[in-house]
Coordinates of C-alpha atoms and ligand atoms in Angstrom, one line a residue:
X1 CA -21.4 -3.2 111.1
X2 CA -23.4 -4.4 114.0
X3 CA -26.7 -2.1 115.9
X4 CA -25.6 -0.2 118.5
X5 CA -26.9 -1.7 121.5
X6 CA -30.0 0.2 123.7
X7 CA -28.7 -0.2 127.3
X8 CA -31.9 -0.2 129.0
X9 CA -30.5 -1.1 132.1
X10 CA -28.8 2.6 132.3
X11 CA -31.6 3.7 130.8
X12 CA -33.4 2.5 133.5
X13 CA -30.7 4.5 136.4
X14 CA -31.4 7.8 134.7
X15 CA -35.1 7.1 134.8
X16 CA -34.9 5.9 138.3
X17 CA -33.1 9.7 139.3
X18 CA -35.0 11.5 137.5
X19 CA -38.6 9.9 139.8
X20 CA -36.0 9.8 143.4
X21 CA -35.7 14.2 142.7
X22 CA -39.5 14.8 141.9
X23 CA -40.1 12.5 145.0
X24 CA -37.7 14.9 147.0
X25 CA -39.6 17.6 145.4
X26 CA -42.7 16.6 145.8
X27 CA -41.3 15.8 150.3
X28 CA -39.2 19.3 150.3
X29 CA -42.5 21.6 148.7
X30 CA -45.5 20.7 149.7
X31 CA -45.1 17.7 152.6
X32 CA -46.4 15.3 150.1
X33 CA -45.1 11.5 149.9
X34 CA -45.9 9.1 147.1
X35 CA -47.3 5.9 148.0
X36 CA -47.4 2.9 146.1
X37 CA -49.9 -0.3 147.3
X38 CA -48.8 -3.4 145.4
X39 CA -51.1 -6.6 146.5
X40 CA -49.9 -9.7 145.8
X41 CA -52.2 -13.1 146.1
X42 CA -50.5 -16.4 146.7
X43 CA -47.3 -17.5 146.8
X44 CA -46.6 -17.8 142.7
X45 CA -42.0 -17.6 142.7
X46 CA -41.8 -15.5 140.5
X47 CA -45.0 -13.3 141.5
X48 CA -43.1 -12.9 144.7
X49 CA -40.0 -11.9 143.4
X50 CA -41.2 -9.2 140.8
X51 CA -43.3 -7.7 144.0
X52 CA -39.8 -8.1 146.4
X53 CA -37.9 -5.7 143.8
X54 CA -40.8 -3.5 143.3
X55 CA -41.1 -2.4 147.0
X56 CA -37.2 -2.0 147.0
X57 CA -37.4 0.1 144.4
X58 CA -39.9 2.3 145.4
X59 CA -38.0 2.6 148.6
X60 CA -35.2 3.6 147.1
X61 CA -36.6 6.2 145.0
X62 CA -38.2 7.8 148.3
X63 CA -41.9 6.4 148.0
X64 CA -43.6 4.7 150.6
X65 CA -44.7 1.2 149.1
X66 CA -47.1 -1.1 150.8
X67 CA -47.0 -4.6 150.4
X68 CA -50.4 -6.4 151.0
X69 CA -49.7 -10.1 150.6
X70 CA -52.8 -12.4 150.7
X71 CA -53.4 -16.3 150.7
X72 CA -54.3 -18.3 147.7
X73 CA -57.4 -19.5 148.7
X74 CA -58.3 -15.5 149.7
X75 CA -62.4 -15.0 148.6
X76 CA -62.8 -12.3 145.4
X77 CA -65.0 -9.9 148.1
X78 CA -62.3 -9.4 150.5
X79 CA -59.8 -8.7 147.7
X80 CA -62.4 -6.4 146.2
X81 CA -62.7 -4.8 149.8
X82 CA -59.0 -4.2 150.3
X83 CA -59.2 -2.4 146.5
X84 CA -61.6 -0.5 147.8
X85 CA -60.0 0.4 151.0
X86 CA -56.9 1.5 149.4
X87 CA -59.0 3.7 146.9
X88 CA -60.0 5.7 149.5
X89 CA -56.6 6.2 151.0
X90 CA -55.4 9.2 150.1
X91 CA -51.5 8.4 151.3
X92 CA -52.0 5.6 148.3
X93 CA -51.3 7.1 144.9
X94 CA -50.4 4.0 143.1
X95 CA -52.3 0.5 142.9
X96 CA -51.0 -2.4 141.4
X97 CA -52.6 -6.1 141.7
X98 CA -50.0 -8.5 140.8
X99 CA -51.2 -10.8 137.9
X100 CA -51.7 -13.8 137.1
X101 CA -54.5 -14.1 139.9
X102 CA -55.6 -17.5 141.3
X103 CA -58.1 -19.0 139.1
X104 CA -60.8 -18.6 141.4
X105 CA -60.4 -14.6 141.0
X106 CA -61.7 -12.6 138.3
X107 CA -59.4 -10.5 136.9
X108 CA -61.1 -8.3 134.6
X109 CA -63.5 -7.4 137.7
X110 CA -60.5 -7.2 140.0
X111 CA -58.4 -5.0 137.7
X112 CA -61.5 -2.7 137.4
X113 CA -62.1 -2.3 140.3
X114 CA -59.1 -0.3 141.1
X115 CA -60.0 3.8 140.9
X116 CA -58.5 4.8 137.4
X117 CA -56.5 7.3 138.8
X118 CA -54.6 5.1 140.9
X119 CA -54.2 2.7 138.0
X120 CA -50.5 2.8 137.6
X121 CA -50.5 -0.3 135.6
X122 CA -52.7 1.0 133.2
X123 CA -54.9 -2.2 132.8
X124 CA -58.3 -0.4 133.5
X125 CA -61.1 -0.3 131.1
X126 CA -60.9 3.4 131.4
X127 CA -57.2 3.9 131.1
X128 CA -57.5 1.3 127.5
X129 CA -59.9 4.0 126.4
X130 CA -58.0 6.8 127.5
X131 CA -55.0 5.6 126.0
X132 CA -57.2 4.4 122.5
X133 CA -58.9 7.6 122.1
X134 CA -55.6 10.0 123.0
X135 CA -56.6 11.3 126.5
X136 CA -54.7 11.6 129.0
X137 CA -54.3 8.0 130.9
X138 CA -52.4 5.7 133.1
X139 CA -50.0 3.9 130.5
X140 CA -49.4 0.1 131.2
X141 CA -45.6 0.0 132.1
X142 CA -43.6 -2.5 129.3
X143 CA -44.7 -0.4 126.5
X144 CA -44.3 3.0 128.4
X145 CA -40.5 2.0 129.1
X146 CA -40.3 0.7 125.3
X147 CA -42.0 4.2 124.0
X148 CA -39.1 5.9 126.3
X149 CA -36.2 4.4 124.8
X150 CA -37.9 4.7 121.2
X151 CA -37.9 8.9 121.5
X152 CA -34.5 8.6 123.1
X153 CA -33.2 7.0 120.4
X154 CA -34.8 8.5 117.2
X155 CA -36.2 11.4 119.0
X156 CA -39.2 12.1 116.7
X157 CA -41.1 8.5 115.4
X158 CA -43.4 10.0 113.1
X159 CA -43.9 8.6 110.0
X160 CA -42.0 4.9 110.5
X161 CA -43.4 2.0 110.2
X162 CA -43.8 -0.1 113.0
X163 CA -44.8 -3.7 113.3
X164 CA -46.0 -4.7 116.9
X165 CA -45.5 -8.9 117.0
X166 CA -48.2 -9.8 119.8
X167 CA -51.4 -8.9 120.7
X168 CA -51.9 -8.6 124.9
X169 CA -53.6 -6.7 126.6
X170 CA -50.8 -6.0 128.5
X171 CA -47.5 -5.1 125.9
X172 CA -48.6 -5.1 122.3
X173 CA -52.0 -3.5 121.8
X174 CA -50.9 -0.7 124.1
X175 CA -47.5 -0.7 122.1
X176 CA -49.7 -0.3 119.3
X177 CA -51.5 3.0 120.6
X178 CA -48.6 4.5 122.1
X179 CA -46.6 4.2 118.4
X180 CA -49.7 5.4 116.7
X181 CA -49.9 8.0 119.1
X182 CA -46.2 9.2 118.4
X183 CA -47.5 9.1 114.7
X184 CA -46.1 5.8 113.2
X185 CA -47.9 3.5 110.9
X186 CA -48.2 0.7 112.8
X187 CA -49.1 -3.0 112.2
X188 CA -49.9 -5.5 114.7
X189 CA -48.8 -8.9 114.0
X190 CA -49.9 -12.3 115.6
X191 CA -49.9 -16.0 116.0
X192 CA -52.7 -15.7 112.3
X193 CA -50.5 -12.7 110.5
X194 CA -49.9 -14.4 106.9
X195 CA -46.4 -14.3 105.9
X196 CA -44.9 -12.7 109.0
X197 CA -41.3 -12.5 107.7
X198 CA -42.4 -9.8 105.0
X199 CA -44.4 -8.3 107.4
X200 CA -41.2 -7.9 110.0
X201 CA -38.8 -6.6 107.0
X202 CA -41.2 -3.5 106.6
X203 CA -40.8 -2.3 109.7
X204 CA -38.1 0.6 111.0
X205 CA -39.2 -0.2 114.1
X206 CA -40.0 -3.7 115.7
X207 CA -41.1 -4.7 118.9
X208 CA -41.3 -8.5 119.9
X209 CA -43.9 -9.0 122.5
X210 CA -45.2 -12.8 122.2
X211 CA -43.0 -15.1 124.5
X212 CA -41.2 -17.9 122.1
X213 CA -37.7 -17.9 122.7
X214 CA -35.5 -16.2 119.5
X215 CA -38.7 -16.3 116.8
X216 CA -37.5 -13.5 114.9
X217 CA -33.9 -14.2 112.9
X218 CA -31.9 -12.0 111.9
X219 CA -33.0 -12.3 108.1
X220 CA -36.4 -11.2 109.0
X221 CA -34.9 -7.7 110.3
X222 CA -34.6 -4.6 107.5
X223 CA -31.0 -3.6 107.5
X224 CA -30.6 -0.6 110.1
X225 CA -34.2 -1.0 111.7
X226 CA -34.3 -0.3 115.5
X227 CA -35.5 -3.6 117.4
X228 CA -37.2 -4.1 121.1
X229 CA -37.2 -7.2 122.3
X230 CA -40.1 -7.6 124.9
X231 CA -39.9 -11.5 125.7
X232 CA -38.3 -12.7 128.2
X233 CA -37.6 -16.6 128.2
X234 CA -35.6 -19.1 129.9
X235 CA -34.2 -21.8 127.8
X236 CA -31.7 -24.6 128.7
X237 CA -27.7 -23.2 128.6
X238 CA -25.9 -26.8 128.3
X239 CA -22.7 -25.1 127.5
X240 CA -23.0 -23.1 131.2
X241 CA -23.0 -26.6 132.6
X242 CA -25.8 -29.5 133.6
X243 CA -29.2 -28.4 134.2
X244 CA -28.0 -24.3 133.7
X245 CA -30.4 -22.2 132.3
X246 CA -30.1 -18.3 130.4
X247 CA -32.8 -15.5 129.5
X248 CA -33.5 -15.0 125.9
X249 CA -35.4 -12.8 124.4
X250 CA -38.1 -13.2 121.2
X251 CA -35.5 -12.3 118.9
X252 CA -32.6 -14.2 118.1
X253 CA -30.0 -11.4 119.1
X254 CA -27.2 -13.0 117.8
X255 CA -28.5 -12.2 114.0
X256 CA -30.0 -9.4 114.4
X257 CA -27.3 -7.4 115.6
X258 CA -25.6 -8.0 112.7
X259 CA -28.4 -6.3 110.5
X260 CA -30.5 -3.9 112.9
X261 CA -29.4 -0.2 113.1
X262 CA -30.3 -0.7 117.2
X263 CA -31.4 -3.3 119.4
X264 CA -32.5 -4.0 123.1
X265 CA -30.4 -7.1 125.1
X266 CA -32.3 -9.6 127.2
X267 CA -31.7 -9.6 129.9
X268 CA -30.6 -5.5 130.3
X269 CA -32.7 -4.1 127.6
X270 CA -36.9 -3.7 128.7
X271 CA -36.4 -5.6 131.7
X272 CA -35.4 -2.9 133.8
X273 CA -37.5 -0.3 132.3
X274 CA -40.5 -1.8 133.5
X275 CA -40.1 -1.1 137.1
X276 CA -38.7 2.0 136.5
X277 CA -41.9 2.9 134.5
X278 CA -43.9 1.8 137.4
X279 CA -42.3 4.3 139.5
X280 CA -42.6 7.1 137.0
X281 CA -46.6 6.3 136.9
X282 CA -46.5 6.5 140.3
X283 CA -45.5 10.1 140.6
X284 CA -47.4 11.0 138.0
X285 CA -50.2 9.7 139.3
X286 CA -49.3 11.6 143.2
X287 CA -48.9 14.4 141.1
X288 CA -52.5 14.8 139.3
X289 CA -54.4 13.6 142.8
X290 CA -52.6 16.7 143.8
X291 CA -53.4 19.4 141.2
X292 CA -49.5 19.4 141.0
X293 CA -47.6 19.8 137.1
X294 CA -46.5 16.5 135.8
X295 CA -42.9 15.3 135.8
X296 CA -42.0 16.1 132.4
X297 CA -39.8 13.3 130.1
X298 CA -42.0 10.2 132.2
X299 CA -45.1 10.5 130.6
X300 CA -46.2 9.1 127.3
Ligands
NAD1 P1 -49.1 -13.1 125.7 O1 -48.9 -14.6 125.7 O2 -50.2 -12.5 126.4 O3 -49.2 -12.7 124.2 C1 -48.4 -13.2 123.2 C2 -48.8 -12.7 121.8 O4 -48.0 -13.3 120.9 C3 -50.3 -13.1 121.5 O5 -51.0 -12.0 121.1 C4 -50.1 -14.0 120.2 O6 -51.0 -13.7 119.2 C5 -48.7 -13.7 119.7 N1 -48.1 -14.9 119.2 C6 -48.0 -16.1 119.7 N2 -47.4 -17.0 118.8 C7 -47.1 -16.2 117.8 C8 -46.4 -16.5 116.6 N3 -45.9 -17.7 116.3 N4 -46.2 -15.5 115.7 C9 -46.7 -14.3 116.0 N5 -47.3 -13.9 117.1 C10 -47.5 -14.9 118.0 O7 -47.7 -12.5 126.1 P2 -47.4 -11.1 126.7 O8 -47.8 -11.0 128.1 O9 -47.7 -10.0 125.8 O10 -45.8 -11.2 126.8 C11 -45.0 -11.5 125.7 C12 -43.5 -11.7 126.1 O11 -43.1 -10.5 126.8 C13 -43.3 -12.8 127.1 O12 -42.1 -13.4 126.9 C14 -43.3 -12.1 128.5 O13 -42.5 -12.8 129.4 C15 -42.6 -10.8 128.1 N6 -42.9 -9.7 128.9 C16 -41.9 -9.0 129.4 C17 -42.1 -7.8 130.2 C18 -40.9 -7.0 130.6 O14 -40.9 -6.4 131.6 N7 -39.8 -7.0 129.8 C19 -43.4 -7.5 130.5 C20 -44.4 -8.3 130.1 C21 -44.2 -9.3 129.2

């Protein structure tokens, strides 16, 4: 038998609808827009195109995005004073610095700098707190997407066992929070975990977040766990002709879905929920500056 596959590029669609009629919503009952900033420094390729689809898709779902694109070379005080300018607008609901920064810009002070509430990557020292301590909090976007398909899925997590592979800031220790907040027992595993095999056959659940193409074989997988595939790789594809290349994720898909009970594709599988989790946080986030109930089903 092979795992049913987690399509979370229709997953994505329903999340997508489900932000484009709170938007209308939000326009139709009380005048109110959502606005999404995303600044983007330097002219990084792939920087450029993540930042492209995200003001396309905030478009489409009815938001206003805008774009602030700065040069390279641009000094940490002006970027701080942009921040600080769009804190203070109150037709900006949603901030989001595009990382990696230049090298000359500190992220950490960057990334704080942004008000909290406006946070909707969820990277601020306050939002990691939040989020660690079981407060309300802007929820970084990879593993908000993941948690989403997760309770689709199974519907209630508590109780399984889930190992996190990876350790950012960004995907697994705020995958770790969010699966012990849904009340799994959860073990982060990393580039030191002793024996990680054993560790990975433990787990109902496992999410792959460290970037090395197809790591995890299928013989590392407990027969009928669920399996989320966070990395996204590009590795040479010979057999789609000279110098092709293909996505891959950290899991070597072609096993697995012989012995996993469920599994996420890459590409199609977290990809897409990423962007659409960006867009949920940013109506959430529209809705809270305005006293306004949450959307319910795009929270953690
Ligand atoms: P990172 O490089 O910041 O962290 C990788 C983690 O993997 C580290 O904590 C490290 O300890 C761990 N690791 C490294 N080698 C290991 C090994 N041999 N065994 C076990 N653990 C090991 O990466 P990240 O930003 O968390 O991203 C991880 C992957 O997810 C990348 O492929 C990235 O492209 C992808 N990603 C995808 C999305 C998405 O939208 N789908 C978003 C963010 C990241």
């Amino acid at each position: 038998m092979t795992a049913q596959i987690i399509d979370g590029k229709a997953f994505a669609a329903t999340v997508r609808e489900k932000v484009a009629g709170h938007v209308a919503r939000l326009k139709a009952d009380h005048g109110i827009t959502p606005g999404l900033a995303v600044v983007l420094v330097g002219e990084d390729p792939a920087s450029q195109v993540y930042v492209r689809s995200k003001g396309k898709q905030t478009v489409e779902a009815g938001m206003n995005s805008y774009e602030h694109k700065l040069s390279a070379d641009t000094a940490e005080q002006d970027l701080l004073a942009l921040i600080q300018q769009l804190n203070a607008d109150p037709a900006v609901h949603g901030i989001l610095v595009q990382l990696p920064l230049p090298k000359h810009l500190n992220e950490d002070l960057v990334i704080n700098a942004i008000d909290p509430a406006k946070d909707v990557d969820g990277f601020h020292i306050s939002n990691v707190g939040l989020l660690g301590t079981g407060q309300k909090s802007m929820v970084p976007c990879t593993p908000l997407g993941c948690l989403m398909m997760l309770r689709d899925y199974h519907g209630s997590l508590s109780g399984m066992d889930a190992v996190v592979i990876g350790r950012s800031n960004i995907v697994g220790k705020p995958m770790a929070q969010l699966l012990l907040g849904d009340s799994c027992t959860v073990t982060i595993a990393h580039s030191r975990t002793k024996d990680l095999p054993e560790v990975v056959r433990r787990a109902d659940i496992v999410v792959a977040a460290v970037g090395r193409p197809q790591m995890v074989p299928g013989d590392w997988i407990k027969p009928g766990a669920t399996v989320i595939d966070v990395g996204i790789n590009r590795i040479d594809a010979p057999e789609k002709g000279e110098g092709k290349t293909r996505l891959v994720g950290d899991v070597d898909f072609d096993s697995a879905v012989q012995v996993a009970g469920a599994i996420t594709p890459v590409p199609g599988g977290v990809g897409p929920m990423t962007i659409a989790c960006l867009l949920a946080n940013t109506v959430t986030a529209c809705c809270r500056a305005n006293g306004l109930p949450e959307p319910e089903g795009l929270t953690a």
